[in-house]
XYZ file of C-alpha atoms in Angstrom:
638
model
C -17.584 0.762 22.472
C -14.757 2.350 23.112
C -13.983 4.485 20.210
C -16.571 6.614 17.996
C -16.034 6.749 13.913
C -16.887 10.485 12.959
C -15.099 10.674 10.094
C -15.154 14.564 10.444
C -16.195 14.905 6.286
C -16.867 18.746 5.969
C -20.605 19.224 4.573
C -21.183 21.486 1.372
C -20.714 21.405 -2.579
C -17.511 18.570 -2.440
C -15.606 20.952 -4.851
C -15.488 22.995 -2.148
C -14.870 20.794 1.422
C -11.314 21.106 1.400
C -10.730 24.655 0.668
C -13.539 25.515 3.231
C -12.288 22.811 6.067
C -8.644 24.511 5.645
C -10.506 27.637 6.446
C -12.888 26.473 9.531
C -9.836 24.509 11.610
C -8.042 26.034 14.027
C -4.600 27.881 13.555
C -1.692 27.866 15.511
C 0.623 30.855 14.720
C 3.692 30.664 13.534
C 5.450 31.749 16.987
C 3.747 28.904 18.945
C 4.441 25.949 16.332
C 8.287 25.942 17.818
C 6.979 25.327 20.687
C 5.189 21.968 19.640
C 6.862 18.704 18.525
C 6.148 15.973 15.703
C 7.571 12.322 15.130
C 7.494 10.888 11.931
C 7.466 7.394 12.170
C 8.650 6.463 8.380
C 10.732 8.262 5.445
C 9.078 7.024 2.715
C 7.476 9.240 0.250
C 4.758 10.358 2.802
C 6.953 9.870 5.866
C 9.739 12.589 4.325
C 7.661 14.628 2.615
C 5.644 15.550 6.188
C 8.324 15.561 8.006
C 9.956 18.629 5.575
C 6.872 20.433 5.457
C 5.793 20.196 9.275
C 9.262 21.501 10.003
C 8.945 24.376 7.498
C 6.417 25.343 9.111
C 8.097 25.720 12.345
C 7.424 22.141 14.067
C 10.398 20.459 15.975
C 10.393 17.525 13.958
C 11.805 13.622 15.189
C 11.950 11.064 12.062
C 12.693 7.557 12.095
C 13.866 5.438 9.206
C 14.746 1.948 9.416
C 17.316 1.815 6.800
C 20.757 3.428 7.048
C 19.512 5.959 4.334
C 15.718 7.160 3.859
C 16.827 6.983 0.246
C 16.283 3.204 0.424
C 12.307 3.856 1.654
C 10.179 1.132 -0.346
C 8.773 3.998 -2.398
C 11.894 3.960 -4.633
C 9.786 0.881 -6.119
C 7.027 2.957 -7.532
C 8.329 2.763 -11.170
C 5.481 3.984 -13.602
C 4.141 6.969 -12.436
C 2.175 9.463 -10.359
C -1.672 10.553 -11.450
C -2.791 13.831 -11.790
C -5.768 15.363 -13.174
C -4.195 18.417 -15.298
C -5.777 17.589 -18.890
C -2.747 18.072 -20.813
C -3.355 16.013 -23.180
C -6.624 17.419 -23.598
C -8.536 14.480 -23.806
C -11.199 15.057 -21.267
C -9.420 14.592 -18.102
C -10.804 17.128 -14.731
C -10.918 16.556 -11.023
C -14.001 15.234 -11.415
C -13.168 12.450 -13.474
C -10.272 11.262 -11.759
C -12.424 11.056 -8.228
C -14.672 9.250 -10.280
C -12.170 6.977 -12.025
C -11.151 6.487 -7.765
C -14.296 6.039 -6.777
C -15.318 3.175 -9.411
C -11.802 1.728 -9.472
C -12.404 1.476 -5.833
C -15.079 -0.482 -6.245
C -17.451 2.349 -4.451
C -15.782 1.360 -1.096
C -14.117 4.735 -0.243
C -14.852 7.509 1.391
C -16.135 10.309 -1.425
C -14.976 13.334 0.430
C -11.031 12.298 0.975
C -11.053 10.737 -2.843
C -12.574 13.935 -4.000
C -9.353 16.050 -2.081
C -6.890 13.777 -2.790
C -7.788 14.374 -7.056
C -7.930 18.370 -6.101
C -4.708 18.335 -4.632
C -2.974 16.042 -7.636
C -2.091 18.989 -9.879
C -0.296 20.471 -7.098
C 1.890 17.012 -6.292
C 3.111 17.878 -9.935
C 3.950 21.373 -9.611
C 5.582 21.230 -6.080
C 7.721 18.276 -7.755
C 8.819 20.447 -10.197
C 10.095 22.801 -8.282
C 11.729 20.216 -6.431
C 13.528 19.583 -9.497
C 11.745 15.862 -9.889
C 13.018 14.990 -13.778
C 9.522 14.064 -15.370
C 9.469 13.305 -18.756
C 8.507 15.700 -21.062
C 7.536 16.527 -24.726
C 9.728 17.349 -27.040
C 7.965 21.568 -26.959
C 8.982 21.147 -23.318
C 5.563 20.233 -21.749
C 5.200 17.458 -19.167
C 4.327 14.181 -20.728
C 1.516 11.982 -19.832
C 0.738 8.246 -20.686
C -2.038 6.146 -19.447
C -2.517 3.312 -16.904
C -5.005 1.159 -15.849
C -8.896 1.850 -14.719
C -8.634 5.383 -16.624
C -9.187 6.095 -20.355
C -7.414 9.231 -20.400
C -3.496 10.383 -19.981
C -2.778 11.673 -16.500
C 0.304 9.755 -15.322
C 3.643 11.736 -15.022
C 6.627 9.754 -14.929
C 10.298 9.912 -14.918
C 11.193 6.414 -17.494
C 10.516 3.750 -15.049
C 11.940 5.343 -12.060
C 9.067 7.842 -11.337
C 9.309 6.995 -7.375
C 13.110 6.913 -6.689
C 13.010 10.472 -8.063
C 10.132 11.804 -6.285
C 11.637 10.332 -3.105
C 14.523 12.129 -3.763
C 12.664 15.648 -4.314
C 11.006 14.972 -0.511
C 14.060 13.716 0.676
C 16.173 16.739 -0.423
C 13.427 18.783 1.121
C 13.725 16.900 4.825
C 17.561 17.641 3.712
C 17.325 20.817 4.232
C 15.120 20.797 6.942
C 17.974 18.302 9.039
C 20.731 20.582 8.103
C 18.420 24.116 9.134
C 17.901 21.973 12.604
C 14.030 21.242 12.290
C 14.278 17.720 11.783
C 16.425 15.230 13.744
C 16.814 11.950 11.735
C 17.342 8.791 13.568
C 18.432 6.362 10.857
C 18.479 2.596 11.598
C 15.338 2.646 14.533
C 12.402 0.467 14.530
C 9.311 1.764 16.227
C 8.194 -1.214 18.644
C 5.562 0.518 20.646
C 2.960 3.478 20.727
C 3.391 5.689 23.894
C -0.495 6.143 24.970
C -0.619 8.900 28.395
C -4.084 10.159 29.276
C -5.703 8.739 25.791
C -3.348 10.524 23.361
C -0.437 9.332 21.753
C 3.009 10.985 23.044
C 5.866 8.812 21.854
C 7.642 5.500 20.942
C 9.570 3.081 22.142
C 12.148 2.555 18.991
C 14.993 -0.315 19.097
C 17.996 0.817 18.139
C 19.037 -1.581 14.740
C 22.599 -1.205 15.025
C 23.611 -1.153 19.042
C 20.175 -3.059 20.269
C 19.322 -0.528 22.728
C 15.323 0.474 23.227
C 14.890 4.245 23.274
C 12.492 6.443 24.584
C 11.056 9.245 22.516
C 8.357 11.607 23.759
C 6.472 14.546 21.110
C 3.497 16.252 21.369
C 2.118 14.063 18.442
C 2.723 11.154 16.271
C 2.806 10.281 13.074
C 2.746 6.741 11.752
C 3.912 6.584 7.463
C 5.201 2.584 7.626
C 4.247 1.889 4.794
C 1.156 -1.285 3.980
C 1.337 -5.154 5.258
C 1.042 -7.369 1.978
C 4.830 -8.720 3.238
C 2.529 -10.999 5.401
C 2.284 -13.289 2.508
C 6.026 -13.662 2.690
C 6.053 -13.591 -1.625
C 5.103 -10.089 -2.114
C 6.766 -7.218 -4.152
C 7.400 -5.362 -0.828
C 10.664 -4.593 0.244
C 12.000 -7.049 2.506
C 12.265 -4.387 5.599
C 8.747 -3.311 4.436
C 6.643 -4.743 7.736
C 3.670 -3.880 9.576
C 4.941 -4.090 13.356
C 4.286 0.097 13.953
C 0.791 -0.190 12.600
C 0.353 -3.362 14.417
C 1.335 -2.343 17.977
C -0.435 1.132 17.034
C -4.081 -0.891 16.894
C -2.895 -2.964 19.822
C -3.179 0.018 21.982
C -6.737 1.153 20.593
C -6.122 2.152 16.932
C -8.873 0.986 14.672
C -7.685 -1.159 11.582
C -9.721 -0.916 8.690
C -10.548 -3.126 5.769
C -7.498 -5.712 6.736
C -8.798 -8.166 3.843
C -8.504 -5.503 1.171
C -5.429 -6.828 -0.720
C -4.103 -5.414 -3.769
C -2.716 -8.327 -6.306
C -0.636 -6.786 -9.083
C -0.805 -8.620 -12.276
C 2.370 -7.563 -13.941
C 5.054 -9.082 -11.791
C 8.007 -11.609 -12.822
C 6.645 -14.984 -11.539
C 7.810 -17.409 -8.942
C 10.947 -19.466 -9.614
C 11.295 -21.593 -6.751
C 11.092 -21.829 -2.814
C 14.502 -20.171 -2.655
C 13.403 -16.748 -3.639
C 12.448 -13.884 -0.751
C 10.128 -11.198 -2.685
C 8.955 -10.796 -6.500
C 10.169 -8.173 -8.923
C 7.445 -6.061 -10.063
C 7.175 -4.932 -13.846
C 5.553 -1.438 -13.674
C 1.969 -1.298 -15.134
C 3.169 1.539 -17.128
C 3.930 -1.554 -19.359
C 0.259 -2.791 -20.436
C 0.624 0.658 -22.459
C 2.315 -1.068 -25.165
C 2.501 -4.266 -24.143
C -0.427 -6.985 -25.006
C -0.998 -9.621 -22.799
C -2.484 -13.170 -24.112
C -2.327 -16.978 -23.483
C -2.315 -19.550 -26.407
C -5.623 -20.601 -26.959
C -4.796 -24.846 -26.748
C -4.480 -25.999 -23.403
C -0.832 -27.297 -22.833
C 0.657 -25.314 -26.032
C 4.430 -26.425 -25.860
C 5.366 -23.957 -28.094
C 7.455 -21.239 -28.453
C 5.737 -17.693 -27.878
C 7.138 -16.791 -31.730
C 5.701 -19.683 -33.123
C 2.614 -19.530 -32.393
C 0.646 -17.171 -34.835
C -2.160 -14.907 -33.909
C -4.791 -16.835 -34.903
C -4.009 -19.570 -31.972
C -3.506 -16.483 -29.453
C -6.197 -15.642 -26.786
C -5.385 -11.356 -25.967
C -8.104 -12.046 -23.442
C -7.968 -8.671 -22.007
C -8.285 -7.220 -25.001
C -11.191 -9.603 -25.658
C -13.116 -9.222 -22.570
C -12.871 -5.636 -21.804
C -13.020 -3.802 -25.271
C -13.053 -0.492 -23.584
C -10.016 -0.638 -21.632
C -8.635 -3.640 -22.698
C -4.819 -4.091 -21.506
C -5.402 -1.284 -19.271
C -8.176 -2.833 -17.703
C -7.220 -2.612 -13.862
C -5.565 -4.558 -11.339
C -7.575 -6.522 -9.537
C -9.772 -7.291 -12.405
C -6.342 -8.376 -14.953
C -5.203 -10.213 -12.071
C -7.917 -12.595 -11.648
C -8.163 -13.267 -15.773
C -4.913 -14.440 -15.707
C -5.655 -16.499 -12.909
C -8.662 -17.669 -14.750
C -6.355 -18.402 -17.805
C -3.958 -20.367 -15.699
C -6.850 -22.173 -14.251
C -7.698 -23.445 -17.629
C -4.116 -25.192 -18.038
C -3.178 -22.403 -20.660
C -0.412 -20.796 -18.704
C 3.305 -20.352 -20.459
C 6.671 -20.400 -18.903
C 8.161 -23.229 -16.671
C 5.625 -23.597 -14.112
C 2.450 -22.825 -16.130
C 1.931 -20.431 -13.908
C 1.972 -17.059 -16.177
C 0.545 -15.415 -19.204
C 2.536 -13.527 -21.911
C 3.095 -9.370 -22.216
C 4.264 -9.379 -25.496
C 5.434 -5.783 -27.187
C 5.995 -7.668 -30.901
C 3.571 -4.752 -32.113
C 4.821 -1.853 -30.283
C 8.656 -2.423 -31.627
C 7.201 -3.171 -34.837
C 4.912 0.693 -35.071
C 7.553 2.356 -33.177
C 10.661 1.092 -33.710
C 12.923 -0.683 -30.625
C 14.748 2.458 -29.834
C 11.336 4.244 -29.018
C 10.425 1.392 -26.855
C 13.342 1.477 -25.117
C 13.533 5.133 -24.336
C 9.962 4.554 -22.594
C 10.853 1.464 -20.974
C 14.581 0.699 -21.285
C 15.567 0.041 -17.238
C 12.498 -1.610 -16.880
C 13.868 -3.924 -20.349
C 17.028 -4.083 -18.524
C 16.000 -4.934 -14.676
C 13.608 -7.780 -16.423
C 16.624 -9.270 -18.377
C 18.830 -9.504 -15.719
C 16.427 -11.678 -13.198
C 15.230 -13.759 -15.879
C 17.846 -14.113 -18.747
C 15.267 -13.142 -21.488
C 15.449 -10.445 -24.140
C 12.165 -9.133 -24.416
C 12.674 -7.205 -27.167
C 13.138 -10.610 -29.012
C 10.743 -12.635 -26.957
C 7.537 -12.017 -24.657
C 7.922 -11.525 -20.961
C 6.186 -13.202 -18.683
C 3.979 -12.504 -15.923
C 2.024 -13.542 -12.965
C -0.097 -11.906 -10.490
C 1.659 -11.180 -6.923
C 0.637 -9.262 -4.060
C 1.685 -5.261 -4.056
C -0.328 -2.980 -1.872
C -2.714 -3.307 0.897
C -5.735 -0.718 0.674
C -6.731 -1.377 4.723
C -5.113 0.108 7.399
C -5.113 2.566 10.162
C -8.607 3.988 10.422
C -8.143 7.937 10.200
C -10.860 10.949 9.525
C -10.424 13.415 7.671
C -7.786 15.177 9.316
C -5.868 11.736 9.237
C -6.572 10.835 12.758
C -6.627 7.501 14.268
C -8.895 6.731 16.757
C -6.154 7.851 19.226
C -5.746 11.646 19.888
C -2.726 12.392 18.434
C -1.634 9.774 16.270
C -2.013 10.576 12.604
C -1.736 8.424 9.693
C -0.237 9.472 6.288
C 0.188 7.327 3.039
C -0.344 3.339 2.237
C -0.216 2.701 6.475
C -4.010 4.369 6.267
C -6.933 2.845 4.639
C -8.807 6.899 3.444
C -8.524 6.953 0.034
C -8.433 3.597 -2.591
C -11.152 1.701 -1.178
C -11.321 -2.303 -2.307
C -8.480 -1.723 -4.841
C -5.602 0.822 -6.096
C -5.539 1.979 -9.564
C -2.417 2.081 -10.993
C 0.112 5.909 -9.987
C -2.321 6.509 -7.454
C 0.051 5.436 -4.282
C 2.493 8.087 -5.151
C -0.309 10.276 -5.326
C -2.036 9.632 -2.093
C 1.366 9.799 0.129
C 2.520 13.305 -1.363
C -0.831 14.365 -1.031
C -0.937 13.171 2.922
C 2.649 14.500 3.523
C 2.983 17.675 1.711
C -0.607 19.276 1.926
C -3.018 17.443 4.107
C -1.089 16.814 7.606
C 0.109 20.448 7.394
C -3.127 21.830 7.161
C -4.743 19.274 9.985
C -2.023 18.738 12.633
C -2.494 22.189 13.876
C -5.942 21.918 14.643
C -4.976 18.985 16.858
C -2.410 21.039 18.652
C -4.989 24.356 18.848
C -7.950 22.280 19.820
C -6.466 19.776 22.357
C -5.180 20.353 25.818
C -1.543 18.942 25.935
C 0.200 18.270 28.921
C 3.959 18.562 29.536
C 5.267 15.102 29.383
C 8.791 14.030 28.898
C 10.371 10.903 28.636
C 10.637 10.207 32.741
C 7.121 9.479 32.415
C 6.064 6.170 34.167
C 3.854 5.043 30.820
C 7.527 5.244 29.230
C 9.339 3.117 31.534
C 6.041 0.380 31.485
C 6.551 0.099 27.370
C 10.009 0.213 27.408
C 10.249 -2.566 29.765
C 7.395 -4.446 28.257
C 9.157 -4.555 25.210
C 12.335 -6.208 26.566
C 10.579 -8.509 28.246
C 9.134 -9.675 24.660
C 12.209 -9.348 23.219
C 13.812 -11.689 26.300
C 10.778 -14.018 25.152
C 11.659 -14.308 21.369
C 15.453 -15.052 22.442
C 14.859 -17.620 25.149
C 12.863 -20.052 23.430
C 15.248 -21.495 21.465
C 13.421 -23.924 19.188
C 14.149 -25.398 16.314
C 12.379 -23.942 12.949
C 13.737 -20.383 12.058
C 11.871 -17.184 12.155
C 11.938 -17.571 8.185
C 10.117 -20.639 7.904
C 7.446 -19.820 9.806
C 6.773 -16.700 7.534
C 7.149 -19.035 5.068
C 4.342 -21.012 6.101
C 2.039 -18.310 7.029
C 2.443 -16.835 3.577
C 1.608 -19.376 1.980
C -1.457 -20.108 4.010
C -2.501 -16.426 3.089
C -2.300 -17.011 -0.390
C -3.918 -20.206 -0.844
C -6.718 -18.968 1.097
C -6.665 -15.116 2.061
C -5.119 -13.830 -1.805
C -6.695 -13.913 -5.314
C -9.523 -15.873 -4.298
C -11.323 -16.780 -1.033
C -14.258 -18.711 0.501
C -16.036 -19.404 3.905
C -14.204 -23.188 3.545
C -11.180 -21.854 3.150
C -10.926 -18.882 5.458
C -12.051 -21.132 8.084
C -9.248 -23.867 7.380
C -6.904 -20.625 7.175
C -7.725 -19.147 10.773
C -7.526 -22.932 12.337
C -4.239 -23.119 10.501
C -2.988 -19.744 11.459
C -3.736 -20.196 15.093
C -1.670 -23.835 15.119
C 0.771 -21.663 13.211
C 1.348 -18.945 15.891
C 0.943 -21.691 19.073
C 4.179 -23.462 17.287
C 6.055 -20.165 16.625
C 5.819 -18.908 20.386
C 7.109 -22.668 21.326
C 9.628 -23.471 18.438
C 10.930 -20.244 16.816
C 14.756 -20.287 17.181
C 16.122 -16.774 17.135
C 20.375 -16.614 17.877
C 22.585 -14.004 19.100
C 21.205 -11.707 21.680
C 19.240 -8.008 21.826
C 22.822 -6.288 22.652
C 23.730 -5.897 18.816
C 22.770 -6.144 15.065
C 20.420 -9.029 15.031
C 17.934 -9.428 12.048
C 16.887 -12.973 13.008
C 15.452 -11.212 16.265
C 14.103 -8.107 14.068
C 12.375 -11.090 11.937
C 11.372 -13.138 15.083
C 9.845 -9.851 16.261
C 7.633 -9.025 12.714
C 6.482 -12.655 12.019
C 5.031 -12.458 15.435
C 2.955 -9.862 14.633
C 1.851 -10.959 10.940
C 0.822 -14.432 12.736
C -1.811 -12.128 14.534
C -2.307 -9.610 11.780
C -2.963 -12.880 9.475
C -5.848 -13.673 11.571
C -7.613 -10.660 11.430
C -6.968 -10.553 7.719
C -9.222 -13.707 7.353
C -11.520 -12.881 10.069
C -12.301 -9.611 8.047
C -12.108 -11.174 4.565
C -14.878 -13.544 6.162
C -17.422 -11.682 7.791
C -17.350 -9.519 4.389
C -19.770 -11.780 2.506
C -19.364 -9.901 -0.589
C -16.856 -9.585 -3.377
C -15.416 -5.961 -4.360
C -12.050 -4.914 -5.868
C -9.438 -6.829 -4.419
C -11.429 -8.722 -2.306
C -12.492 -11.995 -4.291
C -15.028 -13.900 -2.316
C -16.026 -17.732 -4.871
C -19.834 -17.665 -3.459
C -20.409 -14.144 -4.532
C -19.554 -13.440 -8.257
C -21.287 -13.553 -11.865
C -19.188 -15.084 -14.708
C -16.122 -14.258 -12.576
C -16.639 -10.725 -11.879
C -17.231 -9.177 -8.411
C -20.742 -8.929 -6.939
C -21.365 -6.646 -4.420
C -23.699 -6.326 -1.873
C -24.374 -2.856 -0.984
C -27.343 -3.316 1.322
C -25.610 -4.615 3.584
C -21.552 -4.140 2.972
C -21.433 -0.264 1.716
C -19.133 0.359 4.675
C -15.402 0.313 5.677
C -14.956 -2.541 8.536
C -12.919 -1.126 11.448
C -11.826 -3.488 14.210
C -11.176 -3.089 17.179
C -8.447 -4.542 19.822
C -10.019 -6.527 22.359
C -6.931 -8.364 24.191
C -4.647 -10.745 23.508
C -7.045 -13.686 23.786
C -10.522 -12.181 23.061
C -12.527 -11.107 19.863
C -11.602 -7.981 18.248
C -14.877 -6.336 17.752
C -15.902 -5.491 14.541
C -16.969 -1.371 13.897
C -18.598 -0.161 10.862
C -18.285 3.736 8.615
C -21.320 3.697 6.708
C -20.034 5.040 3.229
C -22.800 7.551 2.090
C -22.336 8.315 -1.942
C -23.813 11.605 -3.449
C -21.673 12.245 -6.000
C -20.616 8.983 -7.377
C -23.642 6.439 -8.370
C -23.413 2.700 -7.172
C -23.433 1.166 -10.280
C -22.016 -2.213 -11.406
C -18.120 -1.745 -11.831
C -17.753 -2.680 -15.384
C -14.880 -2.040 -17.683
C -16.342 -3.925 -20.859
């Protein structure tokens, strides 16, 4: 074995870990931490938000964003809100209940001690937003407002309308602002990181391609810091952005990174549904919606009708029905599969039968329209213009579609990989959600990781680790550097005949049919066979034009597919050997009236995998998760 998982959890009273780990790591002073350097791999929420803070505290700072503007960062999509346990609407919110809300939501396959920190440090997210000059809505006394979302039955999401994450992406990126124009952090806008720099077991730099003139560059730091973002673009349909990818993270466990929990797939029930083989990605419909909106099905099976005519008495609100005690709000994983389940049945609306209604007759009708649309009204809008419906006048409708991926880099509790050095911050780790995400908790954990975990833990890396000049001349430099043309030489020289689109076409919708909702042995089986043929094919057939001397986002595709076709794999492999369902993570042979069983005996543990080579077995790790806080209990929301 060639990597050990101490997750480094401090011992002690939780409500105190944090505050006493801060305490117990090592320091570097504030005269020394010029004389150490950081790359931030990523300016998404987490990406920008570490890269400001590390370089107010005095770190020369390197980001990399692969859009023209980090304002574009896939966190922009975040639309309903950010969690935090403040109690101001007094309803019996604390710390304690939003770990345990994480915990359960989770499906009690997290770690207790980061969930625990991450709820601690939620009330500060809020205030350091504020003072940002993030635009949350607020009371009409001037308070911060609050409204619920799903696995909680109290108020502790903060939102800005339906735009909560494009503004807090613009507090952090204002903050790295300042931090470029003070000289602490050098942006490099338009870069893709295509390799981790490994000298003498700890990470030291990338090897970046250059998106606009082609060129591979060599960058060399003291550290690294990986905040890409999560893989669920591997099923092609997703509501990722289309940049979104998981290349960094890929090529980061390809040189001895652990990868944990791959299978652990978030599927968000409140997205516009598919169309048609010509679309790219799904729109998302924040769950900040199931607040006011009520979901249901007609009861008949094959109801022609319209959604108006149809009167209540011949309407299934199944969520409402199933889970009394949380009822729309009920969370994702669990909404998701009911409207599977409904669709299953034959007693899905819209074109393709493949959706279920969120209907907000009742909200306009107790609140009047114009209340509804100050709440919701760019939400209204965006869902209007993609489908051509008024939903004011008529029901929207939804489907399930994949949104966030829970696994990811393996990192303790400092948020370090299994390679010295390299950190991981945000949705590109797998700490903090477990088997699924409740809803606001993304923006959450990625502010948390950027603005006050990685500050407090990167300098105990730096005081407690022997670093060795080493600059860019380096031979392990020149090896990845040239490595990486010769792959790119590869992708360009083949010259098949089925685009780099079509095969991610085809592996996505392997992953769904087998690897999304719902999975079995049979199936993941089939899928791996399939998978393998799939990648065979792409390295003889892919057909990637132009050349590696320009702008070229066939090759940039070419280049990601490549990786999902492996990172597909070990997706099913994972969702396989975990003969259990939790969260997420549907397996058919393990369930009771359609809800998860678990098997803690002999699955109470994150899965960590390990790189093997190109043509072997990853081996398979495991973190036993120990819980003495939070009871196992059957997750129930009824």
């Amino acid at each position: 074995m060639s990597f050990q998982l101490d997750a480094k959890c401090p011992s002690g009273p939780i409500e105190t870990r944090w505050q006493n780990h801060k305490f117990n790591v090592k320091l570097v002073n504030p005269a020394n931490k010029r004389k150490f350097s950081v790359i931030v791999v990523g300016t998404g929420l987490a990406g920008a938000s570490a890269a400001a803070s590390l370089s107010e505290l005095g770190y020369k700072v390197k980001a990399f964003c692969i859009h023209d503007s980090p304002r574009r960062a896939h966190s922009i999509a975040a639309q309903g809100g950010v969690n935090a346990a403040k109690n101001y609407q007094n309803d019996g919110d604390s710390v304690y209940r939003l770990f345990y809300d994480t915990v359960k939501g989770g499906d009690f396959r997290s770690r207790e001690s980061n969930v625990y920190r991450l709820a601690e440090i939620s009330s500060a997210i809020i205030d350091h937003s504020v003072a940002l000059g993030v635009p949350f809505a607020r009371e009409y006394g001037g308070t911060l407002a609050n409204r619920s979302f799903g696995g909680a039955q109290v108020s502790r999401t903060f939102y800005a309308r339906g735009q909560t994450g494009q503004q807090l992406l613009l507090g952090a990126y204002s903050a790295m602002n300042k931090e470029i124009e003070s000289g602490g952090v050098e942006l490099y806008a338009r870069r893709e990181m295509l390799e981790l720099v490994v000298i003498d077991g700890k990470a030291r730099g990338i090897i970046a391609r250059n998106l606009v003139t082609g060129e591979l560059e060599k960058h060399a730091a003291d550290a690294v810091i990986l905040a890409t973002g999560g893989y669920g673009h591997v099923f092609y349909l997703s509501t990722n952005a289309m940049n979104s990818n998981a290349t960094a993270a890929w090529r980061c466990y390809k040189q001895g990174a652990g990868f944990a929990n791959p299978c652990y797939t978030q599927i968000h029930p409140t997205c516009i549904p598919v169309t048609g083989t010509h679309q790219s990605k799904l729109t998302l419909m924040s769950e900040s919606l199931r607040n006011d909106g009520r979901v249901w099905v007609p009861q008949k099976i094959g109801e022609s009708r319209k959604p108006e005519e149809i009167p209540d008495t011949e309407r299934d609100y199944y969520l409402e029905r199933i889970y009394p005690s949380f009822g729309n709000l009920a969370p994702r994983d669990v909404s998701s599969r009911q409207a599977k389940f409904r669709c299953d049945e034959g007693r899905g609306v819209g074109p393709s039968k493949l959706a279920v209604y969120l209907d907000f007759r009742d909200a306009i009708k107790r609140e009047g329209e114009d209340k509804v649309r100050e709440k919701y009204g760019n939400l209204f809008q965006m869902y209007e213009k993609i489908t051509g419906e008024n939903p004011y006048k008529q029901p929207m409708r939804i489907y399930p579609a994949v949104h966030y991926t829970m696994g990811g880099l393996w990192v303790d509790y400092n948020l370090m990989s299994t390679i010295p050095g390299l950190h991981v911050l945000g949705e590109a780790n797998f700490s903090d959600h477990g088997a699924n995400r409740l809803g606001a908790s993304a923006l959450m954990q990625g502010l948390a990781d950027g603005y006050f975990v990685i500050p407090a833990t990167l300098g105990h890396y730096f005081a407690s680790t022997k670093l060795e000049k080493v600059t860019t001349d380096h031979e392990a430099f020149g090896a990845a550097q040239n490595q990486q043309q010769e792959k790119v030489q590869q992708l360009l020289s083949i010259k098949g005949g089925k685009s780099a689109l079509e095969f991610h076409r085809d592996l996505g919708q392997i992953m769904w049919d087998k690897c999304g909702m719902s999975r079995s042995k049979e199936g993941l089986e089939k899928a791996i066979s399939e998978i393998r043929n799939l990648r065979e094919e792409f390295w003889q057939n892919v057909n990637v034009p132009g050349d590696a001397k320009d702008i070229n986002q066939e090759l940039e595709l070419a280049s990601r597919v490549g990786d999902y076709l492996e990172l597909g794999e070990l997706m099913c492999m994972d969702a396989k050997t975990r003969e259990e369902s939790c969260g997420g993570h549907f397996r058919e042979e393990h369930q009771v009236d359609g809800e998860c069983k678990r098997d803690d005996e002999n699955f109470c543990h994150a899965a960590v995998w390990e790189f093997k080579g190109d043509q072997q077995q990853p081996e398979r790790h495991k973190e036993e998760l120990k819980f003495e806080y939070v009871k196992l209990a059957v997750r129930s929301y009824k």
